[in-house]
């Protein structure tokens, strides 16, 4: 109990006040004003389905880029989240897999729908930081890194059929009921946080897709409620998992780039459905993504499970154009 209290206090010390209700965390950038990170999603399978191969390549690319942290886009532990804070799956799927020196950085994580099938409060518990100090998972929060604000959004409660037709699965809805109130409050807080942001770049991270050409496709609830908020505040990137693939889709009516990094383990769904927005890249396989930022430039690279570069994209802020 005493150890848990100490960990809770340490965890709380990471949080600073925000103009909105969302908790705000801080992460420093490099001395040259840049920031580098990796993004991976849908990974927690105790090394199976090429998870270990993806992890090894993440370690190599992480070293090359001298990354500052890692972002996880959810579905962190399959098939049904964690059973509790002592569940060995945490170490078997996380600590024992991402062992490269370059990956011993903070992991900022959101929950996915599979995580909601287990003990959600376990994944959110600061006690897990005593098992692996890299781990940090909250429902929704803001991460400020001077030149960029990352807005992590808990998207699972938005999806109607998890509530109305769970298909035999149990979802841990503690602390998010009633859903209408939870979603309304979250959207209000996100709107306030985006309005208050003075960072050059605005990146929103969620588990579910807004735009996707793979098996899950677009998430209609996010189109209706979340997307208008992102467009209203000039969000640059929406980064997600959920579909087990790698994607880059450009919005036809806003600057938003939709980036799917959900290839952390099981993949190869064999589904392609055209998008009404511009599809720049799609890979129906395992891999991950890197993001490098300066005050004037953002660069995205997608890699496969062998570390090969599959797609590059770059945008310059002053010119508002991409290559």
Coordinates of C-alpha atoms in Angstrom, one line a residue:
X1 CA 0.0 0.0 0.0
X2 CA 2.8 2.4 0.9
X3 CA 4.6 1.7 -2.4
X4 CA 1.4 2.2 -4.4
X5 CA 0.9 5.6 -2.6
X6 CA 4.5 6.7 -3.4
X7 CA 4.0 5.7 -7.1
X8 CA 0.7 7.6 -7.2
X9 CA 2.4 10.7 -5.9
X10 CA 5.2 10.4 -8.4
X11 CA 2.7 9.9 -11.2
X12 CA 0.7 12.9 -10.0
X13 CA 3.9 15.1 -10.0
X14 CA 4.1 14.7 -13.8
X15 CA 0.8 16.5 -14.1
X16 CA 0.6 20.3 -14.3
X17 CA -2.5 22.5 -14.5
X18 CA -4.3 23.1 -17.8
X19 CA -6.8 25.7 -18.9
X20 CA -9.1 22.8 -19.7
X21 CA -10.1 19.8 -17.6
X22 CA -7.8 17.5 -19.5
X23 CA -4.6 16.7 -17.6
X24 CA -1.5 18.3 -19.1
X25 CA 1.9 16.6 -19.1
X26 CA 5.2 18.1 -20.2
X27 CA 8.0 16.6 -22.2
X28 CA 11.2 18.5 -23.2
X29 CA 12.5 18.8 -26.7
X30 CA 16.2 18.4 -27.8
X31 CA 18.6 21.3 -27.5
X32 CA 18.4 21.9 -31.2
X33 CA 14.6 22.5 -30.9
X34 CA 13.6 19.2 -32.5
X35 CA 11.5 16.2 -31.4
X36 CA 11.5 12.6 -32.6
X37 CA 9.2 9.8 -31.7
X38 CA 7.9 6.4 -32.8
X39 CA 4.2 5.4 -33.1
X40 CA 2.9 1.8 -32.8
X41 CA -0.5 0.3 -32.2
X42 CA -2.3 -2.9 -31.8
X43 CA 0.7 -4.8 -30.5
X44 CA 0.3 -6.7 -27.2
X45 CA 0.4 -10.4 -28.2
X46 CA 3.3 -11.7 -26.1
X47 CA 5.6 -11.5 -29.1
X48 CA 3.4 -13.4 -31.5
X49 CA 2.4 -12.3 -35.1
X50 CA 5.8 -10.6 -35.7
X51 CA 5.5 -8.4 -32.7
X52 CA 9.1 -9.2 -31.8
X53 CA 10.3 -8.3 -35.3
X54 CA 8.5 -5.0 -35.3
X55 CA 10.0 -4.3 -31.8
X56 CA 13.5 -5.1 -33.0
X57 CA 13.2 -2.7 -35.9
X58 CA 11.7 0.0 -33.7
X59 CA 14.8 -0.3 -31.6
X60 CA 17.1 0.2 -34.6
X61 CA 15.1 3.2 -36.0
X62 CA 14.7 4.6 -32.5
X63 CA 18.5 4.7 -32.1
X64 CA 19.0 6.3 -35.5
X65 CA 16.5 9.0 -34.8
X66 CA 17.5 9.4 -31.1
X67 CA 13.8 9.3 -30.2
X68 CA 12.4 11.2 -27.3
X69 CA 9.5 8.9 -26.6
X70 CA 7.0 6.4 -28.0
X71 CA 3.3 6.8 -28.6
X72 CA 1.0 3.8 -28.4
X73 CA -2.3 4.1 -30.3
X74 CA -4.1 1.5 -28.2
X75 CA -5.1 -2.2 -28.1
X76 CA -2.1 -2.6 -25.9
X77 CA -3.0 -6.1 -24.6
X78 CA -4.8 -8.8 -26.5
X79 CA -7.3 -10.2 -26.6
X80 CA -9.0 -8.8 -23.6
X81 CA -6.8 -6.2 -21.9
X82 CA -5.3 -6.9 -18.5
X83 CA -6.9 -8.9 -15.8
X84 CA -5.4 -6.7 -13.1
X85 CA -2.2 -5.0 -12.0
X86 CA -0.4 -8.3 -11.4
X87 CA -1.3 -9.7 -14.9
X88 CA 1.9 -11.2 -16.4
X89 CA 0.7 -10.1 -19.8
X90 CA 2.0 -6.7 -19.0
X91 CA 5.6 -7.9 -18.8
X92 CA 5.2 -10.6 -21.5
X93 CA 3.8 -8.2 -24.1
X94 CA 5.6 -5.0 -23.1
X95 CA 8.6 -5.1 -20.9
X96 CA 10.0 -8.3 -22.3
X97 CA 9.4 -7.3 -25.9
X98 CA 10.6 -3.7 -26.3
X99 CA 14.0 -4.3 -24.8
X100 CA 16.2 -2.1 -27.1
X101 CA 18.1 0.7 -25.4
X102 CA 16.5 3.3 -27.6
X103 CA 13.0 2.2 -26.5
X104 CA 13.7 2.8 -22.8
X105 CA 11.9 6.1 -23.0
X106 CA 8.5 7.1 -21.8
X107 CA 5.6 5.4 -23.6
X108 CA 2.5 7.6 -23.8
X109 CA -0.5 5.3 -24.4
X110 CA -4.3 5.5 -25.0
X111 CA -6.8 2.7 -24.5
X112 CA -8.2 0.6 -27.4
X113 CA -11.4 -1.3 -27.5
X114 CA -9.6 -4.6 -26.6
X115 CA -8.2 -2.9 -23.6
X116 CA -11.7 -2.0 -22.5
X117 CA -12.5 -5.7 -22.5
X118 CA -10.3 -6.2 -19.5
X119 CA -9.6 -4.3 -16.2
X120 CA -9.3 -0.8 -17.6
X121 CA -8.3 0.7 -14.2
X122 CA -5.4 -1.7 -14.1
X123 CA -3.9 -0.3 -17.3
X124 CA -4.5 3.2 -15.9
X125 CA -2.9 2.4 -12.6
X126 CA 0.3 4.1 -11.6
X127 CA 1.3 0.9 -9.9
X128 CA 2.3 -0.4 -13.3
X129 CA 5.1 2.2 -13.4
X130 CA 6.6 0.2 -10.5
X131 CA 6.8 -2.7 -12.9
X132 CA 8.1 -0.7 -15.8
X133 CA 8.8 3.0 -15.4
X134 CA 8.3 3.7 -19.1
X135 CA 4.5 3.1 -18.9
X136 CA 2.1 6.0 -18.8
X137 CA -1.5 5.4 -19.9
X138 CA -4.4 7.8 -19.2
X139 CA -7.9 8.0 -20.7
X140 CA -7.4 11.5 -22.3
X141 CA -4.7 14.0 -21.7
X142 CA -2.5 16.7 -23.3
X143 CA 1.2 16.3 -23.8
X144 CA 3.0 19.6 -24.4
X145 CA 6.5 19.5 -25.9
X146 CA 7.0 23.2 -26.6
X147 CA 6.7 23.1 -30.4
X148 CA 3.8 20.6 -30.4
X149 CA 0.8 19.7 -28.4
X150 CA -0.4 16.1 -28.5
X151 CA -4.0 15.6 -27.6
X152 CA -4.7 12.0 -26.5
X153 CA -8.4 11.1 -26.8
X154 CA -10.2 8.1 -25.4
X155 CA -12.3 7.0 -28.4
X156 CA -13.8 3.7 -27.4
X157 CA -16.8 5.1 -25.5
X158 CA -17.7 7.0 -28.7
X159 CA -18.5 3.8 -30.6
X160 CA -22.2 2.9 -30.2
X161 CA -22.1 -0.8 -30.9
X162 CA -19.8 -1.5 -28.0
X163 CA -22.6 -0.4 -25.8
X164 CA -25.6 -1.7 -27.7
X165 CA -24.3 -4.9 -29.3
X166 CA -21.1 -6.0 -27.5
X167 CA -21.2 -9.4 -29.3
X168 CA -20.6 -11.4 -26.2
X169 CA -17.7 -9.3 -25.0
X170 CA -17.6 -7.6 -21.6
X171 CA -16.5 -3.9 -21.6
X172 CA -15.3 -2.2 -18.5
X173 CA -17.3 1.0 -18.5
X174 CA -16.4 2.1 -15.0
X175 CA -15.9 5.9 -14.8
X176 CA -17.3 6.5 -18.3
X177 CA -21.0 6.2 -17.7
X178 CA -23.4 7.6 -18.7
X179 CA -21.7 7.7 -22.1
X180 CA -23.5 10.8 -23.4
X181 CA -22.2 12.8 -20.4
X182 CA -18.7 11.4 -20.7
X183 CA -18.4 12.1 -24.4
X184 CA -20.0 15.6 -24.1
X185 CA -17.6 16.6 -21.3
X186 CA -14.6 15.1 -23.2
X187 CA -15.4 17.0 -26.4
X188 CA -15.9 20.3 -24.4
X189 CA -12.5 19.8 -22.6
X190 CA -10.8 18.9 -25.9
X191 CA -12.2 22.0 -27.6
X192 CA -11.0 24.2 -24.7
X193 CA -7.5 22.6 -24.7
X194 CA -7.2 23.0 -28.5
X195 CA -8.3 26.6 -28.2
X196 CA -5.8 27.3 -25.6
X197 CA -2.9 25.7 -27.5
X198 CA -0.2 28.0 -28.7
X199 CA 2.1 25.2 -30.1
X200 CA 3.1 25.3 -33.8
X201 CA 1.8 21.8 -34.3
X202 CA -1.4 20.1 -33.1
X203 CA -1.5 16.3 -33.1
X204 CA -4.5 14.3 -31.9
X205 CA -4.0 10.7 -31.0
X206 CA -6.9 8.2 -30.7
X207 CA -7.3 4.5 -31.1
X208 CA -10.1 4.5 -33.6
X209 CA -9.9 5.5 -37.2
X210 CA -11.5 8.6 -38.6
X211 CA -10.5 7.7 -42.2
X212 CA -9.4 4.2 -43.2
X213 CA -9.5 2.0 -46.3
X214 CA -9.0 -1.2 -44.3
X215 CA -11.5 -3.6 -42.6
X216 CA -12.8 -1.2 -39.9
X217 CA -13.1 1.8 -42.3
X218 CA -14.3 5.2 -41.1
X219 CA -15.7 5.5 -37.6
X220 CA -19.0 7.3 -38.1
X221 CA -19.3 8.5 -34.5
X222 CA -15.9 10.2 -34.7
X223 CA -16.9 11.9 -38.0
X224 CA -20.0 13.3 -36.4
X225 CA -18.6 14.4 -33.0
X226 CA -14.8 14.5 -33.0
X227 CA -13.8 15.6 -36.5
X228 CA -15.6 19.0 -36.4
X229 CA -13.6 19.9 -33.3
X230 CA -10.4 19.0 -35.0
X231 CA -11.2 21.0 -38.1
X232 CA -12.3 24.0 -36.1
X233 CA -8.9 24.3 -34.4
X234 CA -6.6 23.5 -37.4
X235 CA -5.3 20.2 -36.2
X236 CA -2.4 19.0 -38.3
X237 CA -2.4 15.2 -37.8
X238 CA -4.8 12.7 -36.5
X239 CA -2.9 9.5 -35.5
X240 CA -4.7 6.3 -34.7
X241 CA -4.5 2.5 -34.6
X242 CA -7.5 0.0 -34.7
X243 CA -7.0 -1.1 -38.3
X244 CA -4.0 -3.4 -38.3
X245 CA -2.2 -1.7 -41.1
X246 CA -0.3 1.4 -42.0
X247 CA -2.1 4.3 -43.8
X248 CA -1.7 7.9 -44.8
X249 CA -4.9 9.7 -46.0
X250 CA -5.1 13.5 -46.7
X251 CA -8.3 15.4 -46.0
X252 CA -9.9 17.0 -49.0
X253 CA -11.4 19.9 -47.1
X254 CA -8.9 20.6 -44.3
X255 CA -5.1 20.4 -43.6
X256 CA -5.6 17.2 -41.5
X257 CA -3.5 14.2 -42.3
X258 CA -5.0 10.9 -41.1
X259 CA -2.2 8.5 -40.1
X260 CA -2.9 4.9 -39.1
X261 CA -0.2 3.0 -37.2
X262 CA -1.8 -0.2 -36.1
X263 CA 0.6 -2.7 -37.4
X264 CA 2.3 -3.7 -34.2
X265 CA 1.5 -7.4 -34.4
X266 CA -1.4 -9.3 -36.1
X267 CA -2.1 -7.9 -39.5
X268 CA -2.8 -8.8 -43.2
X269 CA -6.6 -8.4 -43.2
X270 CA -6.9 -8.5 -47.0
X271 CA -9.5 -5.7 -47.2
X272 CA -9.4 -2.5 -49.2
X273 CA -12.2 0.0 -49.5
X274 CA -11.6 3.3 -51.4
X275 CA -11.8 6.6 -49.5
X276 CA -13.4 9.8 -50.6
X277 CA -10.3 11.6 -49.3
X278 CA -6.9 11.3 -50.9
X279 CA -5.1 8.0 -50.2
X280 CA -1.4 8.6 -50.2
X281 CA -0.2 5.3 -48.8
X282 CA -1.6 2.0 -47.6
X283 CA 0.2 -1.1 -46.4
X284 CA -1.8 -4.1 -45.2
X285 CA 0.9 -5.5 -43.0
X286 CA 3.0 -5.1 -39.8
X287 CA 5.1 -2.0 -39.1
X288 CA 5.3 1.3 -37.3
X289 CA 5.7 5.0 -37.9
X290 CA 8.2 7.8 -37.0
X291 CA 7.4 11.4 -36.6
X292 CA 10.1 14.1 -36.5
X293 CA 9.2 17.7 -35.7
X294 CA 10.9 21.1 -35.7
X295 CA 9.2 24.4 -35.4
X296 CA 8.8 24.7 -39.1
X297 CA 8.8 21.1 -40.4
X298 CA 7.1 17.8 -39.8
X299 CA 8.3 14.5 -41.3
X300 CA 6.5 11.2 -41.3
X301 CA 8.0 7.8 -42.2
X302 CA 6.4 4.4 -42.3
X303 CA 8.5 1.2 -41.8
X304 CA 7.7 -2.5 -42.2
X305 CA 8.6 -5.3 -39.9
X306 CA 12.0 -5.5 -41.6
X307 CA 12.8 -1.8 -41.1
X308 CA 12.4 -0.9 -44.8
X309 CA 11.0 2.5 -45.5
X310 CA 7.6 2.2 -47.1
X311 CA 6.4 5.8 -47.3
X312 CA 7.8 9.3 -46.5
X313 CA 5.9 12.6 -46.2
X314 CA 7.0 16.0 -45.2
X315 CA 5.2 19.3 -44.6
X316 CA 6.7 22.8 -44.1
X317 CA 4.6 25.1 -41.8
X318 CA 5.4 28.4 -43.4
X319 CA 4.6 27.2 -46.9
X320 CA 1.5 25.1 -46.0
X321 CA 2.6 22.6 -48.7
X322 CA 3.8 19.1 -48.7
X323 CA 6.2 17.0 -50.7

